[in-house]
Structures are given as structure tokens and as C-alpha cells.
PDB file of C-alpha atoms and ligand atoms in Angstrom:
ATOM      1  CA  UNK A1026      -8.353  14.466   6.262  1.00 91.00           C
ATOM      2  CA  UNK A1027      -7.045  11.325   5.434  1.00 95.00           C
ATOM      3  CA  UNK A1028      -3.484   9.764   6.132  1.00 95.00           C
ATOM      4  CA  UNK A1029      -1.958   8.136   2.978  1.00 97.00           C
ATOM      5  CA  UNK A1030       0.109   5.225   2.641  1.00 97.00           C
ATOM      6  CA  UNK A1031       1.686   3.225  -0.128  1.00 97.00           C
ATOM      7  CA  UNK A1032       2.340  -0.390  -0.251  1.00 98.00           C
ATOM      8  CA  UNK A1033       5.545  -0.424  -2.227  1.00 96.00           C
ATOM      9  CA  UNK A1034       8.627  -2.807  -2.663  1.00 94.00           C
ATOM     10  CA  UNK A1035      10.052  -3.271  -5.855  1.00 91.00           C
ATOM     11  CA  UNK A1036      10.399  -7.154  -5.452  1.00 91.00           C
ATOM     12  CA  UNK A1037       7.446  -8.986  -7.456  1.00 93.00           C
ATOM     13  CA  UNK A1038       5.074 -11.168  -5.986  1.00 94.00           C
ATOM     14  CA  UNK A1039       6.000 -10.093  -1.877  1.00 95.00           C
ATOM     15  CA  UNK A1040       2.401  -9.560  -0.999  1.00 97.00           C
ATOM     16  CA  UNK A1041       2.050  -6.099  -1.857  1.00 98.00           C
ATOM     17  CA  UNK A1042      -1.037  -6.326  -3.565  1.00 98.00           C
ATOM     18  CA  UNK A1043      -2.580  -8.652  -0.925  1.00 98.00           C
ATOM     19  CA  UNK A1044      -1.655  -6.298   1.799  1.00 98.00           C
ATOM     20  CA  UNK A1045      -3.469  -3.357   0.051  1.00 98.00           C
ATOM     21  CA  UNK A1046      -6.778  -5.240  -0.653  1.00 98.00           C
ATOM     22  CA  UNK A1047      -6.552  -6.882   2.778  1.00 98.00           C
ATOM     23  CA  UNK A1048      -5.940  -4.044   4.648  1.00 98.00           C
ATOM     24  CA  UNK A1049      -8.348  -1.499   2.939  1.00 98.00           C
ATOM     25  CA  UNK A1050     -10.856  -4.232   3.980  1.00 98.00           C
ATOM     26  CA  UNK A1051      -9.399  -4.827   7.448  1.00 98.00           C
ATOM     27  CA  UNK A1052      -9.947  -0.562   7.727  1.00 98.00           C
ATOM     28  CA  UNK A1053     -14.024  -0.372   6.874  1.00 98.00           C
ATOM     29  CA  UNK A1054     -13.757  -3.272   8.924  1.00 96.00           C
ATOM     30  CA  UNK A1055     -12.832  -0.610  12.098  1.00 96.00           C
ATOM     31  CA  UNK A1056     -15.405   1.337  10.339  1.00 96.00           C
ATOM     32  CA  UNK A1057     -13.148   3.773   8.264  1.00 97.00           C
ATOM     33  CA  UNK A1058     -13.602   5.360   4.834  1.00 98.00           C
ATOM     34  CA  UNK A1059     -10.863   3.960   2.490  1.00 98.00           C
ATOM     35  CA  UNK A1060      -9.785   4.601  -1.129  1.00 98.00           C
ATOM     36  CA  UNK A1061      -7.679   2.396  -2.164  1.00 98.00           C
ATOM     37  CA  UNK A1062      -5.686   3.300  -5.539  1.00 98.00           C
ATOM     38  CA  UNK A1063      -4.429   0.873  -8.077  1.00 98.00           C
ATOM     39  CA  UNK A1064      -1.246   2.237  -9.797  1.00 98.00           C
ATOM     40  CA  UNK A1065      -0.018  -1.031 -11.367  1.00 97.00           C
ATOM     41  CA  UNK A1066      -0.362  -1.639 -15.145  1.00 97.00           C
ATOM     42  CA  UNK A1067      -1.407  -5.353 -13.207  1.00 97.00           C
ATOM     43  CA  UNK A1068      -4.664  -4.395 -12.393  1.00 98.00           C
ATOM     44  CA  UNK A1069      -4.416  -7.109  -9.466  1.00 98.00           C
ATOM     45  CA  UNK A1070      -6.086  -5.022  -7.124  1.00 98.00           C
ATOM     46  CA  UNK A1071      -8.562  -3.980  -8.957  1.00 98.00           C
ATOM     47  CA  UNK A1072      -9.463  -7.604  -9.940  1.00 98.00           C
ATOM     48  CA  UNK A1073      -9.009  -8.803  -6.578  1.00 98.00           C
ATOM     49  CA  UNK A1074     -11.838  -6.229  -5.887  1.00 98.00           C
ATOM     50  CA  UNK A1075     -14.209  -7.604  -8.003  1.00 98.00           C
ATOM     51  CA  UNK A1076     -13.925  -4.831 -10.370  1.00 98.00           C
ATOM     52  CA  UNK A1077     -13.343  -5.782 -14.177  1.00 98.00           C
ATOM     53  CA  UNK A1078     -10.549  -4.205 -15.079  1.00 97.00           C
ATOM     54  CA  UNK A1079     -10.856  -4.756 -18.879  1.00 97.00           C
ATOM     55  CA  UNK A1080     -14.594  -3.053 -18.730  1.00 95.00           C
ATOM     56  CA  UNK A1081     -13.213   0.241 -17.156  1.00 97.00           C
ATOM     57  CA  UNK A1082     -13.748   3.622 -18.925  1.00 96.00           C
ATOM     58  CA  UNK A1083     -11.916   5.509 -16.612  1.00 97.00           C
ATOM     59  CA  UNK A1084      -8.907   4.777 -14.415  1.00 98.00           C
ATOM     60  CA  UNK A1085      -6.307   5.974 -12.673  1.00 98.00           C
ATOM     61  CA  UNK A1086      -4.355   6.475 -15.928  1.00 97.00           C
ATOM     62  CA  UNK A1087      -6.874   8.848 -17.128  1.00 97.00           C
ATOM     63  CA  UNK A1088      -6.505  10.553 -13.348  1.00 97.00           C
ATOM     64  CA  UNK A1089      -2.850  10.620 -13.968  1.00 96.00           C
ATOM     65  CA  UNK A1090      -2.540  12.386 -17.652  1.00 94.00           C
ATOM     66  CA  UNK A1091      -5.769  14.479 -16.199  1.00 94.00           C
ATOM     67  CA  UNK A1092      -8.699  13.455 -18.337  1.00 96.00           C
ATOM     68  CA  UNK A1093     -10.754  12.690 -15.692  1.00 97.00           C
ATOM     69  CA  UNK A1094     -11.113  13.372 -11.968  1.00 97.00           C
ATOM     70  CA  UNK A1095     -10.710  10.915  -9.466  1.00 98.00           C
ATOM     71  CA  UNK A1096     -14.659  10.999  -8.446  1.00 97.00           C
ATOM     72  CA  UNK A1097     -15.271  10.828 -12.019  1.00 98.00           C
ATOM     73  CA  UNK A1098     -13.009   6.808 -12.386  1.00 98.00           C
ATOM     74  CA  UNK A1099     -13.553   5.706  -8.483  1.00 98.00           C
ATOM     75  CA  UNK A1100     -15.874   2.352  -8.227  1.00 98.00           C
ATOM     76  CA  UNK A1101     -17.170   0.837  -4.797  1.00 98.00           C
ATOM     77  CA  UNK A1102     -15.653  -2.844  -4.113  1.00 97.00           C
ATOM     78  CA  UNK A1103     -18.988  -4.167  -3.975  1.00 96.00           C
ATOM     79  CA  UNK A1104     -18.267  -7.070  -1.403  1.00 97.00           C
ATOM     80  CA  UNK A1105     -16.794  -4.795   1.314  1.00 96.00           C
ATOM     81  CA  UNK A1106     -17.468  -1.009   0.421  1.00 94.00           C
ATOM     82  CA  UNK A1107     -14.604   0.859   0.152  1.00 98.00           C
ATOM     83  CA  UNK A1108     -13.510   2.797  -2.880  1.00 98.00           C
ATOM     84  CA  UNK A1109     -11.735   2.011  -5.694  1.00 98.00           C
ATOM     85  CA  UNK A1110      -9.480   3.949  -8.144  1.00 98.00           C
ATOM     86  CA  UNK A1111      -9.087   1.234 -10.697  1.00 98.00           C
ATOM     87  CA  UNK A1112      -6.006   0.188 -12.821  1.00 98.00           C
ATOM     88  CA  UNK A1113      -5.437  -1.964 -16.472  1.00 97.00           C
ATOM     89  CA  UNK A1114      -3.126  -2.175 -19.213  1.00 96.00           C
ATOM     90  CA  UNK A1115      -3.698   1.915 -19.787  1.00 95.00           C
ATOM     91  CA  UNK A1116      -1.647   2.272 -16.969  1.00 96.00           C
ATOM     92  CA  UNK A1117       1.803   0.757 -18.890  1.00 94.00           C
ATOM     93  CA  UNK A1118       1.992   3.690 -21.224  1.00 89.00           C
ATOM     94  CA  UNK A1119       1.744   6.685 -18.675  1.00 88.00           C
ATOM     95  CA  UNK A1120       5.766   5.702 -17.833  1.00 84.00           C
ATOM     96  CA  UNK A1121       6.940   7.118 -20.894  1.00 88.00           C
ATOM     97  CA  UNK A1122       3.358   9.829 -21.924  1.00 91.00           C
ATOM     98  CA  UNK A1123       4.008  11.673 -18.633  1.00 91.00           C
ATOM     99  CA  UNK A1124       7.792  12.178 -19.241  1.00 87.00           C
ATOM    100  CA  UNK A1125       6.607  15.084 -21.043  1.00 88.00           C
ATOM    101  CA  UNK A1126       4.557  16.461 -18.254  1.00 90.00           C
ATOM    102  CA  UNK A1127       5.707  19.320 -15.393  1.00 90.00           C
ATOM    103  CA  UNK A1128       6.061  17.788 -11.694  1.00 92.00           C
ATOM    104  CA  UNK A1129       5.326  14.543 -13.019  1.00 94.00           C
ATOM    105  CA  UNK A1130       6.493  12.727 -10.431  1.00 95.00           C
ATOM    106  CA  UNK A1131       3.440  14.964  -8.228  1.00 96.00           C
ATOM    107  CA  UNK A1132       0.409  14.198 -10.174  1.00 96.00           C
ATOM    108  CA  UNK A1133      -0.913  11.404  -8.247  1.00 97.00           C
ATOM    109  CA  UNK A1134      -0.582  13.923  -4.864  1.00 97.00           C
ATOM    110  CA  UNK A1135      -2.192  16.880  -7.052  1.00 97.00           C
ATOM    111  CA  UNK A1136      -5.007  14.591  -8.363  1.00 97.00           C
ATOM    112  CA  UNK A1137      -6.068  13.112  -4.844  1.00 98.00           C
ATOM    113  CA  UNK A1138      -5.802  16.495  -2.990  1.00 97.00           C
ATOM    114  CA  UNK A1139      -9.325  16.845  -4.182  1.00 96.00           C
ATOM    115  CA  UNK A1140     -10.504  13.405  -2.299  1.00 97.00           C
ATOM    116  CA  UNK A1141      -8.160  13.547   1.228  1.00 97.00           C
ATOM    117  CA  UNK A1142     -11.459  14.864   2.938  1.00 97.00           C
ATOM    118  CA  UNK A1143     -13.757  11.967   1.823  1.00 97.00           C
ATOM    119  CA  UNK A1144     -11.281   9.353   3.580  1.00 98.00           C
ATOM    120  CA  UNK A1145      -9.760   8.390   6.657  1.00 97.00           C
ATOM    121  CA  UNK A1146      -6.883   6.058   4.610  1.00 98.00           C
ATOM    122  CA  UNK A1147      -5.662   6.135   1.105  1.00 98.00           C
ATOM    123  CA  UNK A1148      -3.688   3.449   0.334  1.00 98.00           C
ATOM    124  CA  UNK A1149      -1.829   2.906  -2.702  1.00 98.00           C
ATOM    125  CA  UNK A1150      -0.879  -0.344  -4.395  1.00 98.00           C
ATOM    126  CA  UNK A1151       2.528   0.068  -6.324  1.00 97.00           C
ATOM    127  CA  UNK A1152       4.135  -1.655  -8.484  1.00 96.00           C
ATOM    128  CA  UNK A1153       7.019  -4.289  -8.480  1.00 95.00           C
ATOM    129  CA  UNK A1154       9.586  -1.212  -9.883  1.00 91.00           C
ATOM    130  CA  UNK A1155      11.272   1.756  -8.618  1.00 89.00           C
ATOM    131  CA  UNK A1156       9.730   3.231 -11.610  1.00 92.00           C
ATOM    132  CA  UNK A1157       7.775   7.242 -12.209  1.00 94.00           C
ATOM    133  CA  UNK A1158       4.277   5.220 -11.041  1.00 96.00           C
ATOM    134  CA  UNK A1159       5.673   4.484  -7.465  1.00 96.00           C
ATOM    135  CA  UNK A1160       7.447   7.777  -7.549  1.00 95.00           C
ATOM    136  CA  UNK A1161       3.980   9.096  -7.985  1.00 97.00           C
ATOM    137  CA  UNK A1162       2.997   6.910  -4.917  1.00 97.00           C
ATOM    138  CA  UNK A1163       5.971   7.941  -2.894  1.00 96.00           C
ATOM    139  CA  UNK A1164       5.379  11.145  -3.182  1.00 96.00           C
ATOM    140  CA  UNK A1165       1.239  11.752  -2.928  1.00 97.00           C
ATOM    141  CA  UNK A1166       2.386   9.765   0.589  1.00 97.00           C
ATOM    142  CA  UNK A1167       2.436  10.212   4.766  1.00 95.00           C
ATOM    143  CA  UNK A1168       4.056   6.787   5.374  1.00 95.00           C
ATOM    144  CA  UNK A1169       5.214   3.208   3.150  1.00 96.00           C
ATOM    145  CA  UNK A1170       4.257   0.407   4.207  1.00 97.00           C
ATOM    146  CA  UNK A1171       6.706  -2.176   3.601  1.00 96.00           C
ATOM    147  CA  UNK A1172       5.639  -6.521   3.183  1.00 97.00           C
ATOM    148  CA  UNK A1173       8.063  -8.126   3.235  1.00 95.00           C
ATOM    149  CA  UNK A1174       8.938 -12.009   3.387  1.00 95.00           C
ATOM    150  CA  UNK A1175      11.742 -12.918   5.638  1.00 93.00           C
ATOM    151  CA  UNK A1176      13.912 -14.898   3.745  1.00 89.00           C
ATOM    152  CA  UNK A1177      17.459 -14.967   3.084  1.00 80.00           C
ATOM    153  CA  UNK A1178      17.597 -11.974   0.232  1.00 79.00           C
ATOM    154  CA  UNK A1179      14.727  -9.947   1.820  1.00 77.00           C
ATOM    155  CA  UNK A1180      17.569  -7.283   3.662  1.00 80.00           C
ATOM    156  CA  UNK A1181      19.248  -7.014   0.656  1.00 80.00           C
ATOM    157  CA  UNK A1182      16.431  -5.611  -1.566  1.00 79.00           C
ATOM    158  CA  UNK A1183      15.241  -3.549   1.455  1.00 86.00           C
ATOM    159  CA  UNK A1184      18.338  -1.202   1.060  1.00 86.00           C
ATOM    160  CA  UNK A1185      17.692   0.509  -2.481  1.00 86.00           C
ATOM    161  CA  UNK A1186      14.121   1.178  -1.328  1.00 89.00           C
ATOM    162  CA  UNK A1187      15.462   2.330   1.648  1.00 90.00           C
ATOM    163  CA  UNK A1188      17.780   5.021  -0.162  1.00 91.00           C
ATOM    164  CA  UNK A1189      14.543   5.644  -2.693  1.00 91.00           C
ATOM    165  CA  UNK A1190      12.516   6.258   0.268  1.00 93.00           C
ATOM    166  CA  UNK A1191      15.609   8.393   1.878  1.00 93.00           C
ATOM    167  CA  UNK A1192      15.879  10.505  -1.152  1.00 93.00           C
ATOM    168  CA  UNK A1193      12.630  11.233  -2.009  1.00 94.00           C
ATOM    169  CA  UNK A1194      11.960  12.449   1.585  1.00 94.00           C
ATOM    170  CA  UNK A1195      14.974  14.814   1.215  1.00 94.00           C
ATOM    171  CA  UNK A1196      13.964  16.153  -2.266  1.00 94.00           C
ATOM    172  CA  UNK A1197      10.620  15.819  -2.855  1.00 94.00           C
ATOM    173  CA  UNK A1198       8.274  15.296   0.072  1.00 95.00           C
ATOM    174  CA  UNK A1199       9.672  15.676   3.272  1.00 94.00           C
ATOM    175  CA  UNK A1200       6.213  14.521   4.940  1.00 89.00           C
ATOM    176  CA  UNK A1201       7.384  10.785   3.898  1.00 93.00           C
ATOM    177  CA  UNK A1202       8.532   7.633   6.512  1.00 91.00           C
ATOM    178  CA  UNK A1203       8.401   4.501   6.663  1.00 92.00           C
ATOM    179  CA  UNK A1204       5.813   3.203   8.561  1.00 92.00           C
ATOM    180  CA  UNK A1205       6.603   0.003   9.033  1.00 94.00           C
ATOM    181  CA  UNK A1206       7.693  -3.073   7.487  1.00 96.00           C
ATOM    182  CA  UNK A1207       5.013  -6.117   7.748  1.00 98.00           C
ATOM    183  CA  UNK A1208       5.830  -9.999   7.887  1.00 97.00           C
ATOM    184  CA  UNK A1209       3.733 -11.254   5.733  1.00 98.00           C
ATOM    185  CA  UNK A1210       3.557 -15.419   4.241  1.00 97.00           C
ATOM    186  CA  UNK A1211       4.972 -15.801   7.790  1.00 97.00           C
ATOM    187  CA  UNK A1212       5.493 -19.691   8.278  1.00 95.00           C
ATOM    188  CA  UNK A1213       6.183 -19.916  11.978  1.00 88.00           C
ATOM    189  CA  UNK A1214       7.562 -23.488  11.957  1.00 90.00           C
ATOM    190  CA  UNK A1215      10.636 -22.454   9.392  1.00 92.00           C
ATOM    191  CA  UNK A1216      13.437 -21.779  11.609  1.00 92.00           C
ATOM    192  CA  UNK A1217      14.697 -19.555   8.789  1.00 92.00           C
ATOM    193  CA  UNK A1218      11.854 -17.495   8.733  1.00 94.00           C
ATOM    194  CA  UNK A1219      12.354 -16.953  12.777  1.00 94.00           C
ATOM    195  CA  UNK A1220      15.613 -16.064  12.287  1.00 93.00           C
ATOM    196  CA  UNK A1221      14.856 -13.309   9.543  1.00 92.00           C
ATOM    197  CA  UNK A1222      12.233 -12.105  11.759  1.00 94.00           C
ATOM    198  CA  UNK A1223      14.960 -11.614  14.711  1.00 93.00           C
ATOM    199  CA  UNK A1224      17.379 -10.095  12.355  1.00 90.00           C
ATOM    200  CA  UNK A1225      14.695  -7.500  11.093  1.00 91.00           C
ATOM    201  CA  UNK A1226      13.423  -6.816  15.046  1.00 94.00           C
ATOM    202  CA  UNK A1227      16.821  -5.811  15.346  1.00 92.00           C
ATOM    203  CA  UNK A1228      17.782  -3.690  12.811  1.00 89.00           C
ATOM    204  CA  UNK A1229      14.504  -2.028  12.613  1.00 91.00           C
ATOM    205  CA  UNK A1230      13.045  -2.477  16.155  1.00 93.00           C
ATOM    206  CA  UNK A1231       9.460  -0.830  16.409  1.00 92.00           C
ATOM    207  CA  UNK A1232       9.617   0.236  12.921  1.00 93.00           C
ATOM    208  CA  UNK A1233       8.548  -3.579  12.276  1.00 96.00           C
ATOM    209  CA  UNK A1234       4.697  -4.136  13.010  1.00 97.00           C
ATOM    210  CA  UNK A1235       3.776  -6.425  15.487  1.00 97.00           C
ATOM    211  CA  UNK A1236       1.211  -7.646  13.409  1.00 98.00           C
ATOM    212  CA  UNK A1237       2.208 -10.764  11.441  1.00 98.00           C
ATOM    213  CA  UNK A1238       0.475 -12.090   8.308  1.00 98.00           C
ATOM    214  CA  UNK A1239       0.700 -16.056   7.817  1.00 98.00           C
ATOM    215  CA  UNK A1240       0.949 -17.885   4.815  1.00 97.00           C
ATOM    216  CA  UNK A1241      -2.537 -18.959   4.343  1.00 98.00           C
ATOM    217  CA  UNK A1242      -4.400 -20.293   1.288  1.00 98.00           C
ATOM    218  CA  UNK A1243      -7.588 -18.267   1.549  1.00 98.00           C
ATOM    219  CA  UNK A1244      -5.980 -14.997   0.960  1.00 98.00           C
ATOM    220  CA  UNK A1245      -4.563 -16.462  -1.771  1.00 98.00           C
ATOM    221  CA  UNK A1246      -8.030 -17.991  -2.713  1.00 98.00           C
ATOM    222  CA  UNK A1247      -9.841 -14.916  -2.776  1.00 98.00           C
ATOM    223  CA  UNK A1248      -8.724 -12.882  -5.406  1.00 98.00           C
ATOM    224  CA  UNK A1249     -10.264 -15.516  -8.014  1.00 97.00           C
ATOM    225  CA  UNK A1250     -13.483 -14.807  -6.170  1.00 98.00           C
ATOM    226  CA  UNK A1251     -13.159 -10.745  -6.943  1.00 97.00           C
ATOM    227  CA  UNK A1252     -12.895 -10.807  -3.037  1.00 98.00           C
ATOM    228  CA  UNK A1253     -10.206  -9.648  -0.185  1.00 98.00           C
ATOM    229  CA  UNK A1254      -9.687 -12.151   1.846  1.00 98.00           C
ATOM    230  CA  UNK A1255     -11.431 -10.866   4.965  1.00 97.00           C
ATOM    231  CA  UNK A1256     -15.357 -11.125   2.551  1.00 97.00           C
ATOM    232  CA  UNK A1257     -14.315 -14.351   1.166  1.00 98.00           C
ATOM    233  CA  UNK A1258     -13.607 -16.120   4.747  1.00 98.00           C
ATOM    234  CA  UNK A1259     -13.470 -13.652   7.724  1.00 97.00           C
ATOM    235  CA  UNK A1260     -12.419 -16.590   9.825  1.00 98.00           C
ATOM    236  CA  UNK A1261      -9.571 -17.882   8.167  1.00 98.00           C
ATOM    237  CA  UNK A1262      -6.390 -16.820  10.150  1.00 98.00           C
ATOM    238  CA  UNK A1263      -5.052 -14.739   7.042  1.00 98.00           C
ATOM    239  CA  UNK A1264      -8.062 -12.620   7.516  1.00 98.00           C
ATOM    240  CA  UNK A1265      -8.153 -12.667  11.269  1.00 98.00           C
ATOM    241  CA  UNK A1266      -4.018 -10.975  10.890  1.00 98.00           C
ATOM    242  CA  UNK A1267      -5.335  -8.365   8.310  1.00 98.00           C
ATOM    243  CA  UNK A1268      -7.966  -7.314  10.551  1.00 98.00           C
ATOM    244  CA  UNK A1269      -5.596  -7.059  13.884  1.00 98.00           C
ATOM    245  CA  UNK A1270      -3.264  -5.325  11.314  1.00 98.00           C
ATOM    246  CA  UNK A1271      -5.866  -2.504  10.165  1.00 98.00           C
ATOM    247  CA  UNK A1272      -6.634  -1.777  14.089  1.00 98.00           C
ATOM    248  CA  UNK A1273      -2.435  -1.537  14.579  1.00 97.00           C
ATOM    249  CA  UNK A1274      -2.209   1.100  11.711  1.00 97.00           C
ATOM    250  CA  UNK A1275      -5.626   2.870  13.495  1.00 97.00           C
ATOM    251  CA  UNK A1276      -3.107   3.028  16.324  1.00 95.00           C
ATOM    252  CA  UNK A1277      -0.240   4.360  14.237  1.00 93.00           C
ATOM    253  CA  UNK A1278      -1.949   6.938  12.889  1.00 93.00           C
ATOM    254  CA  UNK A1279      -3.040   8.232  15.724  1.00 90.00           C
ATOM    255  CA  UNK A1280       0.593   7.849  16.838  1.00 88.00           C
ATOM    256  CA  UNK A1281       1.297  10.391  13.942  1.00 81.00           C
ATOM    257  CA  UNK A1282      -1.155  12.813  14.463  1.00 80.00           C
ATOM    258  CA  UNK A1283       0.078  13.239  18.284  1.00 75.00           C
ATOM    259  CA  UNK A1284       3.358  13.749  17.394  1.00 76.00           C
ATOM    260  CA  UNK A1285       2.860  16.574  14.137  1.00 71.00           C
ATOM    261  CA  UNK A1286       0.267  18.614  17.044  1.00 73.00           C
ATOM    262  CA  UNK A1287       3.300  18.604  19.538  1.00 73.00           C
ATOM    263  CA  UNK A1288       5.642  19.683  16.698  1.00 66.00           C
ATOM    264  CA  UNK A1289       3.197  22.342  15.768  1.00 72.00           C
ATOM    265  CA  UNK A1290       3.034  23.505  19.469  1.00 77.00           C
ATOM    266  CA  UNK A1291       6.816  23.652  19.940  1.00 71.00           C
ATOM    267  CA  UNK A1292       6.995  25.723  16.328  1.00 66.00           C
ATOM    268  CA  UNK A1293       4.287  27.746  17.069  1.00 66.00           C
TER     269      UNK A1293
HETATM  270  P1  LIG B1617       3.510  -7.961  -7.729  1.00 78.82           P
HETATM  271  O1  LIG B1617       4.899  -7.553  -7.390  1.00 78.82           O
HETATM  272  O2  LIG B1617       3.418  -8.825  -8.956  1.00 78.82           O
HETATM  273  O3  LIG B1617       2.550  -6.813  -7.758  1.00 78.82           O
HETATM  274  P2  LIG B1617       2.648  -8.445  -5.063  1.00 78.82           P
HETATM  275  O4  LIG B1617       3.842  -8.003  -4.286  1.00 78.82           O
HETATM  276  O5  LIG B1617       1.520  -7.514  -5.165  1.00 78.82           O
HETATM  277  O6  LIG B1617       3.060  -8.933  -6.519  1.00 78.82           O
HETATM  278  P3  LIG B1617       0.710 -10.421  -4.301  1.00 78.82           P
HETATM  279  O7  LIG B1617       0.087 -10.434  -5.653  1.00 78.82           O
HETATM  280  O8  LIG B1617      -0.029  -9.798  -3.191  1.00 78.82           O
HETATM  281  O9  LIG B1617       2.179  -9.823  -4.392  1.00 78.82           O
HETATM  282  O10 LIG B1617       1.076 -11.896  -3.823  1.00 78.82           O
HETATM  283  C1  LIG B1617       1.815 -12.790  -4.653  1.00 78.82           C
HETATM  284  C2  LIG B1617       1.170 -14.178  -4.555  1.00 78.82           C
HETATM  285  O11 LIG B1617       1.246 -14.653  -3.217  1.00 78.82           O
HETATM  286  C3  LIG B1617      -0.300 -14.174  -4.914  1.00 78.82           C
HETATM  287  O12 LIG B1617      -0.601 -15.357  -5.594  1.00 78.82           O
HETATM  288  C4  LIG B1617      -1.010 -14.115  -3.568  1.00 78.82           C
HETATM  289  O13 LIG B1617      -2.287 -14.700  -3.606  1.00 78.82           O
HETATM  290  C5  LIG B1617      -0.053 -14.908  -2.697  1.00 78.82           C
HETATM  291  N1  LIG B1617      -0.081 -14.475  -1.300  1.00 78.82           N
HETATM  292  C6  LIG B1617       0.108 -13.221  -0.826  1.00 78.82           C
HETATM  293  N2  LIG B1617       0.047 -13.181   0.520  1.00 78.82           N
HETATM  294  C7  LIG B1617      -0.205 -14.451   0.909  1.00 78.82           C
HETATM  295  C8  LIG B1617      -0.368 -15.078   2.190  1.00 78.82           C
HETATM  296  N3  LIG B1617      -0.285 -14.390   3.339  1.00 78.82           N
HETATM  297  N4  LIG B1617      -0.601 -16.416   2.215  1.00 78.82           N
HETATM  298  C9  LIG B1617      -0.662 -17.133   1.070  1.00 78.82           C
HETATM  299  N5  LIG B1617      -0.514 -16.606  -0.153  1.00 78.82           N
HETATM  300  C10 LIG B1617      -0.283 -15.283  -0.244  1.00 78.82           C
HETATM  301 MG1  LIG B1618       0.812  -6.443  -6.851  1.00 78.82          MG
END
């Protein structure tokens, strides 16, 4: 069954999107079975891919309001082969259609408890808002995965997801953590940066992967080329960090899995 994680901070433009793309390739890359769902209006990850997000018929909106199944809207990324639950424009209006829904903030979980056997990783792509779509992400989750830049502000923003992440584990899915937070545009030679990095080691010690993405301009590249980073230039040290970062969440999971069979053992 798979393990599900969303990528979610509600800063824009942290590298949430890249880390989802990236990593769902860095994961067929250690030869697992990924979906990875769009739930951003954006459609960046969808785009970045190479799926057309203004050609789609179905999408994750559809999923959502329940006009169509999730086998019935997934595409293949055709460069690396894993799935795809595509997003566009459709996906703005589901904020306010599905205030009139029951459990709205669980249809995402509902809809993709008919896929968890087909994976080994969902990961979701949220969007830059605390909003009902990352609820929806929140909650169909295991674990969040957290990029984050270290600069100045980056502690700051980290406490109201935090608290969002707190609450929704106390109310609404108790299965949720944080898995970790990742460095990601990491310039090594900005003191700043190293400094950040310290400060987060310290307040979050191993909740902080060791993995480290750099700031490197073929991930950014790639996404005009409908292409994560790791098909567009496996080489490249951005996709050489995503692929040592898919084997370190291989190694969480597994981390996870020990620990729920000894907690079933000691209830049981
Ligand atoms: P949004 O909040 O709008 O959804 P996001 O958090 O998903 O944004 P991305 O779209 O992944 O962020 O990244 C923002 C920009 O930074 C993009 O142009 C992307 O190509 C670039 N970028 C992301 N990671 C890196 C990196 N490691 N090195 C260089 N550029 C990067
Ligand atoms: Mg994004």
C-alpha cells in the first residue's frame, strides 16, 4: 500500500513544485510506482510533466467534486513513467463548489483510497495557501514534506504551518507528521544560508533531511522542456540531490513502517 506525502508550504515559489516532480522522478528512479497528484489551480506540475494542462478532459478537479475516478483522469509522464493526476484552471473553482459538500476537507483521501495499492508513493503538490485544496492534501496524508529555503524569514512562515499541521493531526487525521523539512536552492558559499541551515539543525534536529538540494539552473531549465530535472540532465548536481533524496525518503519510509508494526505489537 502506498505511503503518502504532501509537498506543502504556503510560501510561493519555495520549490514545492520542483520537489514533487523531482522527487516522483528520483522514486521510479529506485524503481518505485509513484502517483504524483497536482492540486494547484497552477498546473506547474503537470506542465513540468510534459502533460498539457489546457488539453485535459479530466483532472483532479473532476476527482475532487466526483465526476470521474482517479484511473479514469491519471496520465503517464511520458519522459520518466510515473503517474499523473493532472491539474488546470478547473481546479480554482473547487475552493468555493465544494463548500457545499460533506467531509470536504476528506475527498482527496476518499478518492485515492481506490489507488493506495497501485503505488509505493503518492505525493501531492499543494498549493502556495493554507487553503480547503491543501487541507485536502493534509489530510489524504502519512507525512509533509516541507522545502524550504533558509533565509532570514523562512522560521517565521514555518510556524503557522506548523500549528496547521498540529491541528489537523489532532482533529482530523491523526496518521499525519512531518516528515521532514528539505533545504532546497541551497547556495553553500552564502554564509547566511549556513547559518539558517544551523539554526534549523537545531531546532528541528533529524526532522531536517540530510539531503540538500542546490540551487542549480537545470532544474530550473527543465520544466520548459515538459521534463523533471533528473530526464532533462541526470548529471547535473540538482538531479544527482533529488535522486540521493528519493533513496533517503526509501529509508524513511521504511523507518515508518518499523515503528507502526512495533506499535501494533505493543497494542496488540
Ligand atoms: P508556487 O508556490 O508558485 O507553487 P513552488 O513552491 O512550487 O511555487 P517552484 O515552482 O518549484 O516553487 O520553484 C520556484 C522557482 O524556482 C521556479 O522557477 C523553479 O524552476 C525554481 N527552482 C526551484 N528549485 C530550484 C533549484 N534547486 N535551483 C534553481 N532553481 C530552482
Ligand atoms: Mg508549485
Amino acid at each position: 500500500m502506498a505511503k503518502t506525502f504532501c509537498v506543502a508550504n504556503q510560501k510561493g515559489g519555495v520549490g514545492k513544485t520542483t520537489t514533487a516532480v523531482n522527487l516522483a522522478a528520483g522514486l521510479v528512479g529506485h524503481q518505485q510506482r509513484v502517483l504524483l497528484v497536482d492540486l494547484d489551480p497552477q498546473g506547474n506540475a503537470t506542465m513540468g510533466s510534459g502533460i498539457e494542462k489546457s488539453d485535459l478532459t479530466k483532472s483532479v478537479y473532476h476527482v475532487l467534486i466526483g465526476h470521474a475516478t482517479p484511473q479514469e483522469a491519471v496520465q503517464r509522464c511520458p519522459s520518466v513513467g510515473y503517474d499523473v493526476l493532472p491539474a488546470n484552471r478547473d481546479l480554482a473553482g473547487a475552493e468555493i463548489e465544494l463548500v457545499d459538500f460533506d467531509e470536504r476537507e476528506l475527498l482527496l483521501k476518499t478518492a485515492l483510497s481506490s489507488v493506495v495499492h497501485d503505488y509505493d508513493f503518492i505525493l501531492i503538490d499543494c498549493p502556495p495557501a493554507l487553503s480547503l485544496l491543501t487541507l485536502n492534501g493534509l489530510c489524504a496524508a502519512n507525512g509533509v514534506i516541507v522545502p524550504m529555503q533558509c533565509e532570514y524569514f523562512a522560521l517565521e512562515g514555518l510556524s503557522d504551518l506548523v500549528n496547521t499541521i498540529k491541528q489537523v493531526h489532532a482533529k482530523l487525521n491523526p496518521d499525519l507528521v512531518i516528515i521532514g523539512l528539505l533545504r532546497v536552492m541551497f547556495d553553500a558559499r552564502m554564509t547566511l544560508q549556513q547559518q539558517v541551515s544551523e539554526q534549523l539543525l537545531e531546532h528541528f534536529g533529524d526532522k531536517v533531511f540530510s539531503s540538500i538540494i542546490p540551487r542549480n539552473v537545470r532544474l530550473a531549465e527543465a520544466p520548459s522542456y515538459g521534463m523533471p530535472g533528473i530526464a532533462f540532465d541526470k548529471a547535473s548536481r540538482g538531479a544527482q540531490a533529488y535522486l540521493e533524496f528519493g533513496a533517503e525518503m526509501i529509508l524513511r519510509v521504511e523507518a515508518m513502517n518499523l515503528t507502526q508494526k512495533k506499535l501494533t505489537e505493543v497494542k496488540s
